[in-house]
Amino acid sequence: MRSGVWAAVAGAGLLAGCGTISGAPAREALVRTPDACGPQRFEVYFAEAEARLTPAARQAITMTATRLQGCEIRRVRVIGLADATGTQDANLTLSERRARAVAEALAAAGWPAPAFELVAVGDLDARSQGVNEPLRRRTEVLVEAASR
C-alpha cells in the first residue's frame, strides 16, 4: 500500500522539484564547515591501574593538537577518572596522574600551560548497578578555542 501512495504522489507531480524552492538560499549558504577553532571534546583511555599514555592516547592528543594549531587555546579542562577497582584514595590519585599525563602531553605539543585546569574525580559514580565500569579508565578533555 505504501508503494501505491508514493506512486500516486509521484504520478500527481507532487514530488517534482523537491529540493529546490524558489527564492530559497543556495545550499552553500546554509551548510557551513564546522569551525576548527571552536569548542572541542575528546577522551584519552588508559590501561587498568595505569596513568601512562598508550600509543592510541598519544595519537589522539597529537591529532587534536595538530587540528587546533592555528587557534587561540583559551582553556583546557582535563578531567581524570578511574574505575572502581582499588581503594577510593588510590583511584583519586590515579585519576590525578591521568589528568596530569594528558596535560603534560598537550603542553609538550605547544598548548599554553596557564590554560589548563586539572580535575580528578577518582571512582566517583564508577559503579553502575554493582558492575564495575571499565570505560572510566580515561580522561575527558574539554577545550575552549577560538580563531586568532
Backbone as a chain_set.jsonl record, in Angstrom:
{"seq": "MRSGVWAAVAGAGLLAGCGTISGAPAREALVRTPDACGPQRFEVYFAEAEARLTPAARQAITMTATRLQGCEIRRVRVIGLADATGTQDANLTLSERRARAVAEALAAAGWPAPAFELVAVGDLDARSQGVNEPLRRRTEVLVEAASR", "coords": {"N": [[0.824, -1.193, 0.0], [1.952, 1.242, 0.779], [3.794, 1.722, -1.311], [2.019, 2.186, -3.339], [0.886, 4.596, -2.536], [3.112, 6.325, -2.706], [3.569, 6.119, -5.44], [1.25, 7.327, -6.395], [1.579, 9.93, -5.399], [3.935, 10.692, -6.704], [3.059, 10.369, -9.309], [1.175, 12.369, -9.466], [2.7, 14.522, -9.641], [3.597, 15.77, -7.385], [6.057, 15.462, -6.229], [7.766, 16.644, -7.887], [10.442, 18.789, -8.432], [11.361, 18.673, -5.84], [13.56, 19.61, -3.279], [14.362, 21.952, -4.415], [13.446, 25.173, -3.922], [11.809, 27.968, -4.898], [13.379, 31.071, -4.519], [14.682, 30.339, -2.216], [17.689, 30.221, -0.197], [20.906, 29.307, -1.534], [22.357, 26.027, -1.201], [25.04, 26.113, -0.327], [25.093, 28.44, 1.146], [23.724, 27.74, 3.376], [24.881, 25.449, 4.515], [27.614, 24.963, 6.48], [31.116, 24.649, 7.031], [32.326, 23.128, 9.934], [33.773, 25.147, 12.509], [37.12, 24.868, 13.038], [38.357, 25.936, 15.185], [36.626, 26.016, 17.272], [34.798, 24.948, 20.252], [36.05, 21.915, 21.61], [36.011, 18.394, 22.299], [37.425, 15.534, 23.63], [38.424, 12.148, 24.399], [40.759, 10.313, 26.351], [41.998, 7.177, 26.728], [43.065, 4.713, 29.15], [45.091, 1.934, 30.273], [44.134, -0.565, 32.692], [44.634, 0.509, 35.992], [46.719, 2.188, 35.266], [48.562, 5.164, 34.418], [50.027, 5.871, 32.382], [50.505, 7.063, 29.095], [49.071, 5.505, 26.285], [50.0, 4.296, 22.974], [47.764, 4.838, 21.308], [46.496, 6.831, 22.786], [48.428, 8.86, 22.719], [48.32, 9.37, 19.992], [45.688, 10.393, 19.705], [45.945, 12.75, 21.176], [47.964, 14.074, 19.721], [46.674, 14.367, 17.221], [44.548, 16.089, 17.887], [45.953, 18.316, 18.866], [47.305, 19.082, 16.544], [45.14, 19.701, 14.849], [44.189, 21.981, 16.099], [46.192, 23.847, 15.829], [46.435, 26.536, 14.723], [44.806, 27.992, 16.36], [43.573, 29.995, 19.096], [44.113, 28.867, 22.199], [42.099, 28.915, 24.82], [41.187, 27.756, 27.192], [41.664, 24.687, 28.846], [40.251, 21.908, 30.053], [40.958, 19.171, 31.888], [39.781, 16.176, 32.845], [40.266, 13.698, 35.064], [39.502, 10.284, 35.419], [38.61, 7.199, 37.089], [38.147, 3.645, 37.318], [36.221, 1.484, 39.515], [37.949, -0.309, 40.667], [40.12, -1.095, 43.252], [41.094, 1.076, 46.043], [39.315, 4.009, 47.222], [41.027, 6.226, 47.692], [43.341, 5.46, 46.275], [42.274, 5.392, 43.696], [41.559, 8.053, 43.313], [44.073, 9.27, 43.351], [45.15, 7.995, 41.101], [43.461, 8.977, 39.069], [44.189, 11.671, 39.174], [46.865, 11.488, 38.339], [46.468, 10.584, 35.725], [45.124, 12.767, 34.546], [47.152, 14.686, 34.775], [49.147, 13.528, 33.147], [47.994, 13.718, 30.58], [47.662, 16.512, 30.35], [50.365, 17.316, 30.463], [51.306, 16.161, 28.085], [49.825, 17.603, 26.191], [50.779, 20.181, 26.722], [53.432, 19.784, 25.972], [52.993, 19.592, 23.292], [52.734, 22.159, 22.613], [50.647, 23.66, 23.658], [49.29, 26.289, 25.701], [50.384, 26.344, 28.998], [49.206, 27.828, 31.195], [46.529, 27.699, 30.602], [45.418, 25.361, 31.466], [43.242, 23.355, 33.414], [43.078, 21.068, 35.889], [41.227, 18.282, 36.9], [40.282, 15.832, 39.187], [38.355, 13.013, 39.637], [38.378, 10.503, 40.582], [36.977, 7.401, 41.486], [34.335, 8.114, 41.6], [30.959, 7.525, 41.176], [31.536, 5.305, 39.603], [30.561, 2.747, 39.609], [27.923, 0.997, 38.226], [24.916, -0.092, 38.999], [26.138, -2.091, 40.577], [28.071, -3.069, 38.86], [31.363, -2.915, 37.717], [32.768, -0.213, 35.961], [34.581, -0.251, 33.205], [35.05, 1.647, 31.21], [35.587, 3.944, 32.475], [38.255, 4.342, 32.766], [39.865, 6.705, 31.963], [40.553, 10.017, 30.634], [38.718, 12.99, 30.26], [38.774, 15.532, 27.938], [38.203, 18.865, 27.632], [38.064, 21.534, 25.518], [38.375, 24.955, 25.117], [38.527, 26.929, 22.45], [39.428, 29.448, 20.081], [39.281, 31.318, 17.017], [42.16, 33.08, 15.877]], "CA": [[0.0, 0.0, 0.0], [2.818, 2.415, 0.807], [4.337, 1.996, -2.638], [0.928, 2.747, -4.125], [0.75, 6.007, -2.139], [4.223, 7.051, -3.291], [3.351, 6.176, -6.883], [0.21, 8.324, -6.633], [2.158, 11.248, -5.15], [4.859, 10.964, -7.8], [2.275, 10.499, -10.532], [0.46, 13.642, -9.443], [3.675, 15.595, -9.808], [3.822, 16.438, -6.113], [7.463, 15.378, -5.868], [8.564, 17.376, -8.874], [11.12, 19.961, -7.905], [11.782, 18.507, -4.436], [14.942, 20.017, -3.062], [14.554, 23.316, -4.914], [12.327, 26.05, -3.607], [12.089, 29.267, -5.493], [13.69, 32.116, -3.557], [15.427, 29.807, -1.067], [19.131, 30.4, -0.343], [21.651, 28.17, -2.068], [22.838, 25.068, -0.2], [26.326, 26.577, 0.182], [24.858, 29.496, 2.124], [23.129, 27.143, 4.57], [25.751, 24.418, 5.065], [28.922, 25.537, 6.785], [32.127, 23.768, 7.576], [32.499, 23.456, 11.353], [34.962, 25.929, 12.841], [38.145, 24.036, 13.682], [38.789, 26.615, 16.406], [35.535, 26.059, 18.236], [34.936, 24.032, 21.386], [36.419, 20.531, 21.272], [35.956, 17.427, 23.393], [37.916, 14.21, 23.274], [38.736, 11.297, 25.531], [42.012, 9.57, 26.292], [41.804, 5.976, 27.537], [44.238, 4.142, 29.806], [45.009, 0.55, 30.73], [43.729, -0.675, 34.093], [45.596, 0.913, 37.023], [47.838, 2.869, 34.615], [48.443, 6.576, 34.062], [50.957, 6.044, 31.26], [49.801, 7.218, 27.823], [49.231, 4.439, 25.303], [50.198, 4.846, 21.63], [46.488, 5.396, 20.821], [46.275, 8.079, 23.519], [49.345, 9.851, 22.138], [47.806, 9.71, 18.668], [44.529, 11.273, 19.895], [46.459, 14.044, 21.622], [48.666, 14.684, 18.586], [45.686, 14.77, 16.206], [43.823, 17.264, 18.372], [46.908, 19.433, 18.915], [47.545, 19.495, 15.158], [43.909, 20.306, 14.333], [43.985, 23.289, 16.725], [47.454, 24.591, 15.781], [46.299, 27.965, 14.452], [43.756, 28.538, 17.221], [43.917, 30.506, 20.421], [43.628, 27.945, 23.229], [41.734, 29.761, 25.954], [41.025, 26.963, 28.413], [41.675, 23.24, 28.658], [39.853, 21.229, 31.289], [41.295, 17.758, 31.804], [39.106, 15.507, 33.952], [40.746, 12.331, 35.236], [38.547, 9.35, 36.006], [39.109, 5.851, 37.362], [37.086, 2.679, 37.591], [36.062, 1.223, 40.949], [38.922, -1.291, 41.135], [41.044, -0.456, 44.187], [40.508, 1.928, 47.082], [38.936, 5.354, 46.788], [42.218, 7.078, 47.694], [44.197, 5.049, 45.154], [41.622, 5.795, 42.444], [41.662, 9.507, 43.202], [45.46, 9.526, 42.956], [45.295, 7.529, 39.716], [42.785, 9.913, 38.161], [45.034, 12.868, 39.14], [48.033, 11.183, 37.5], [45.99, 10.513, 34.338], [44.883, 14.142, 34.099], [48.466, 15.334, 34.646], [49.838, 12.958, 31.977], [47.397, 14.296, 29.376], [48.003, 17.94, 30.323], [51.781, 17.435, 30.113], [51.451, 15.846, 26.66], [49.291, 18.741, 25.437], [51.732, 21.283, 26.898], [54.59, 19.451, 25.135], [52.58, 19.83, 21.907], [52.719, 23.601, 22.385], [49.494, 24.344, 24.228], [49.698, 27.151, 26.821], [50.215, 25.725, 30.318], [48.263, 28.514, 32.097], [45.144, 27.444, 30.206], [44.988, 24.048, 31.948], [42.571, 23.118, 34.692], [43.063, 19.627, 36.112], [40.196, 17.836, 37.827], [40.326, 14.394, 39.424], [37.131, 12.559, 40.302], [38.578, 9.153, 41.085], [35.993, 6.397, 41.082], [33.004, 8.642, 41.877], [29.927, 7.012, 40.262], [32.126, 4.338, 38.67], [29.782, 1.506, 39.608], [26.563, 1.13, 37.727], [24.145, -1.25, 39.458], [27.043, -3.111, 41.072], [29.007, -3.5, 37.826], [32.499, -2.021, 37.548], [32.695, 0.448, 34.657], [35.936, -0.109, 32.664], [35.186, 2.834, 30.357], [36.001, 5.047, 33.348], [39.717, 4.418, 32.757], [40.105, 7.703, 30.925], [40.407, 11.439, 30.921], [37.905, 13.761, 29.322], [39.463, 16.801, 27.676], [37.297, 19.882, 27.097], [38.914, 22.612, 25.041], [37.781, 26.198, 24.622], [39.456, 27.508, 21.489], [38.827, 30.451, 19.201], [40.152, 31.782, 15.93], [43.013, 34.22, 16.249]], "C": [[0.865, 1.253, 0.0], [3.34, 2.739, -0.58], [3.264, 2.574, -3.543], [0.725, 4.222, -3.827], [1.854, 6.832, -2.782], [4.062, 7.169, -4.801], [2.308, 7.23, -7.214], [0.751, 9.739, -6.45], [3.085, 11.628, -6.301], [4.098, 11.186, -9.096], [1.547, 11.824, -10.603], [1.412, 14.817, -9.589], [3.994, 16.323, -8.513], [5.275, 16.374, -5.672], [8.344, 16.145, -6.84], [9.175, 18.594, -8.215], [11.492, 19.853, -6.444], [13.241, 18.9, -4.307], [15.224, 21.407, -3.6], [13.287, 24.109, -4.633], [12.688, 27.421, -4.135], [12.284, 30.311, -4.404], [14.46, 31.634, -2.34], [16.921, 30.03, -1.278], [19.782, 29.13, -0.884], [22.148, 27.298, -0.926], [24.124, 25.558, 0.445], [26.156, 27.657, 1.25], [24.318, 28.928, 3.441], [24.057, 26.155, 5.276], [27.13, 25.017, 5.254], [29.857, 24.456, 7.307], [32.304, 24.131, 9.044], [33.808, 24.209, 11.578], [35.941, 25.045, 13.6], [38.575, 24.647, 15.005], [37.663, 26.758, 17.426], [35.78, 25.102, 19.383], [35.204, 22.604, 20.9], [36.286, 19.67, 22.516], [36.528, 16.124, 22.869], [38.293, 13.458, 24.535], [40.044, 10.564, 25.278], [41.857, 8.396, 27.259], [43.133, 5.402, 28.025], [44.003, 2.663, 30.102], [44.633, 0.558, 32.215], [44.893, -0.349, 35.023], [46.822, 1.624, 36.456], [47.523, 4.344, 34.374], [49.394, 6.896, 32.914], [50.152, 6.115, 29.959], [50.115, 6.052, 26.889], [49.541, 5.068, 23.946], [48.913, 5.466, 21.062], [46.184, 6.723, 21.507], [47.169, 9.181, 22.963], [48.857, 10.308, 20.766], [46.606, 10.657, 18.773], [44.971, 12.675, 20.296], [47.137, 14.775, 20.472], [47.692, 15.181, 17.531], [44.94, 16.029, 16.634], [44.733, 18.482, 18.404], [47.172, 19.964, 17.517], [46.334, 20.231, 14.599], [43.717, 21.723, 14.877], [45.227, 24.178, 16.684], [47.293, 26.093, 15.598], [45.289, 28.664, 15.337], [44.339, 29.127, 18.506], [43.285, 29.56, 21.443], [43.361, 28.767, 24.478], [41.671, 28.982, 27.27], [41.008, 25.49, 28.033], [41.347, 22.605, 30.001], [40.093, 19.739, 31.082], [40.731, 17.079, 33.055], [39.581, 14.061, 34.0], [39.71, 11.487, 35.947], [39.224, 8.008, 36.253], [37.921, 4.927, 37.555], [37.073, 2.382, 39.09], [36.992, 0.129, 41.471], [39.909, -0.578, 42.058], [40.311, 0.426, 45.18], [40.167, 3.299, 46.507], [40.157, 6.266, 46.689], [43.131, 6.75, 46.515], [43.595, 5.49, 43.828], [41.65, 7.307, 42.242], [43.07, 9.894, 42.751], [45.687, 9.133, 41.509], [44.644, 8.496, 38.744], [43.547, 11.239, 38.076], [46.237, 12.656, 38.221], [47.642, 11.116, 36.026], [45.772, 11.916, 33.778], [46.205, 14.87, 33.867], [49.204, 14.831, 33.404], [49.302, 13.556, 30.676], [47.753, 15.768, 29.26], [49.464, 18.14, 29.937], [52.017, 17.15, 28.633], [50.927, 16.987, 25.796], [50.218, 19.948, 25.548], [52.973, 21.034, 26.044], [54.281, 19.663, 23.654], [52.438, 21.322, 21.607], [51.515, 24.336, 22.941], [49.917, 25.138, 25.454], [49.37, 26.532, 28.184], [49.244, 26.487, 31.222], [46.799, 28.227, 31.773], [44.583, 26.168, 30.817], [44.319, 24.109, 33.31], [42.478, 21.605, 34.838], [42.038, 19.294, 37.181], [40.333, 16.326, 37.968], [39.065, 13.99, 40.172], [37.251, 11.138, 40.816], [37.536, 8.198, 40.564], [34.559, 6.829, 41.379], [32.029, 8.186, 40.793], [30.461, 5.993, 39.259], [31.38, 3.008, 38.638], [28.366, 1.804, 39.158], [25.823, -0.151, 38.076], [25.072, -2.407, 39.834], [28.061, -3.61, 40.062], [30.115, -2.462, 37.697], [32.498, -1.473, 36.123], [34.088, 0.65, 34.083], [36.12, 1.098, 31.747], [35.557, 4.07, 31.173], [37.509, 5.214, 33.372], [40.147, 5.422, 31.7], [40.232, 9.102, 31.514], [39.466, 12.006, 29.87], [38.601, 15.1, 29.173], [38.47, 17.73, 26.998], [38.138, 21.112, 26.766], [38.054, 23.794, 24.596], [38.817, 26.848, 23.738], [38.709, 28.491, 20.601], [39.824, 30.801, 18.101], [40.952, 32.97, 16.4], [42.688, 35.421, 15.418]], "O": [[0.557, 2.221, -0.695], [3.333, 3.899, -0.99], [3.569, 3.373, -4.428], [0.431, 5.012, -4.724], [1.596, 7.9, -3.337], [4.383, 8.207, -5.38], [2.451, 7.954, -8.199], [0.436, 10.638, -7.229], [3.027, 12.747, -6.811], [4.435, 12.07, -9.885], [1.324, 12.349, -11.693], [0.985, 15.97, -9.654], [4.604, 17.392, -8.543], [5.689, 17.158, -4.818], [9.549, 16.272, -6.621], [8.491, 19.341, -7.516], [11.904, 20.848, -5.848], [14.06, 18.547, -5.155], [16.255, 21.988, -3.261], [12.195, 23.74, -5.067], [13.756, 27.956, -3.839], [11.473, 30.429, -3.486], [14.855, 32.449, -1.507], [17.384, 30.03, -2.419], [19.267, 28.026, -0.71], [22.337, 27.78, 0.191], [24.283, 25.429, 1.659], [26.982, 27.773, 2.155], [24.441, 29.558, 4.491], [24.021, 26.038, 6.501], [27.739, 25.516, 4.308], [29.434, 23.487, 7.938], [32.421, 25.31, 9.377], [34.816, 23.941, 10.923], [35.626, 24.535, 14.676], [39.108, 23.943, 15.863], [37.769, 27.562, 18.352], [36.853, 24.506, 19.478], [34.644, 22.16, 19.898], [36.428, 20.151, 23.641], [36.158, 15.665, 21.788], [38.46, 14.048, 25.602], [40.385, 10.239, 24.14], [41.616, 8.587, 28.451], [44.177, 5.582, 27.398], [42.864, 2.203, 30.172], [44.796, 1.567, 32.901], [45.998, -0.869, 34.86], [47.865, 1.658, 37.109], [46.372, 4.72, 34.155], [49.544, 8.054, 32.525], [49.231, 5.326, 29.747], [51.272, 5.664, 26.724], [49.358, 6.274, 23.785], [48.97, 6.507, 20.407], [45.669, 7.643, 20.872], [46.717, 10.308, 22.76], [48.966, 11.484, 20.419], [46.515, 11.621, 18.013], [44.43, 13.667, 19.807], [46.906, 15.967, 20.272], [47.851, 16.281, 17.003], [44.727, 16.932, 15.825], [44.319, 19.571, 18.006], [47.254, 21.177, 17.324], [46.48, 21.266, 13.949], [43.147, 22.575, 14.194], [45.308, 25.158, 17.424], [47.976, 26.858, 16.279], [44.949, 29.821, 15.088], [45.446, 28.79, 18.927], [42.06, 29.468, 21.536], [44.291, 29.257, 25.118], [42.054, 29.49, 28.324], [40.413, 25.1, 27.029], [42.092, 22.758, 30.969], [39.496, 19.123, 30.199], [41.148, 17.371, 34.176], [39.324, 13.289, 33.077], [39.117, 11.906, 36.941], [40.281, 7.721, 35.691], [36.828, 5.366, 37.91], [37.842, 2.975, 39.846], [36.835, -0.316, 42.608], [40.475, 0.445, 41.676], [39.084, 0.518, 45.169], [40.663, 3.691, 45.451], [40.306, 6.998, 45.71], [43.632, 7.649, 45.839], [44.321, 5.915, 42.93], [41.756, 7.78, 41.111], [43.238, 10.744, 41.876], [46.348, 9.858, 40.765], [45.219, 8.804, 37.701], [43.556, 11.872, 37.02], [46.585, 13.529, 37.427], [48.409, 11.549, 35.166], [46.191, 12.213, 32.659], [46.357, 15.588, 32.878], [49.819, 15.621, 32.688], [50.077, 13.865, 29.77], [48.112, 16.23, 28.177], [49.774, 19.043, 29.161], [52.831, 17.817, 27.994], [51.526, 17.306, 24.769], [50.42, 20.663, 24.566], [53.513, 21.97, 25.454], [55.188, 19.886, 22.853], [52.07, 21.708, 20.497], [51.376, 25.537, 22.71], [50.814, 24.71, 26.181], [48.212, 26.235, 28.476], [48.506, 25.844, 31.969], [45.923, 28.49, 32.596], [43.385, 25.911, 30.701], [44.762, 24.808, 34.221], [41.867, 20.935, 34.005], [41.982, 19.936, 38.231], [40.484, 15.62, 36.971], [38.745, 14.558, 41.216], [36.315, 10.62, 41.425], [37.236, 8.17, 39.371], [33.658, 5.99, 41.406], [32.26, 8.44, 39.611], [29.894, 5.837, 38.177], [31.568, 2.223, 37.709], [27.711, 2.728, 39.64], [26.094, -1.197, 37.487], [24.829, -3.554, 39.461], [28.848, -4.501, 40.382], [29.841, -1.267, 37.58], [32.247, -2.219, 35.177], [34.741, 1.634, 34.431], [37.253, 1.529, 31.531], [35.813, 5.131, 30.604], [37.995, 6.176, 33.967], [40.718, 5.054, 30.674], [40.044, 9.326, 32.71], [39.435, 11.542, 28.73], [38.975, 15.729, 30.164], [37.956, 17.425, 25.922], [38.832, 21.656, 27.624], [37.126, 23.641, 23.801], [39.869, 27.273, 24.215], [37.501, 28.37, 20.399], [41.032, 30.606, 18.238], [40.489, 33.768, 17.215], [43.302, 36.474, 15.588]]}, "num_chains": 1, "name": "protein.A"}
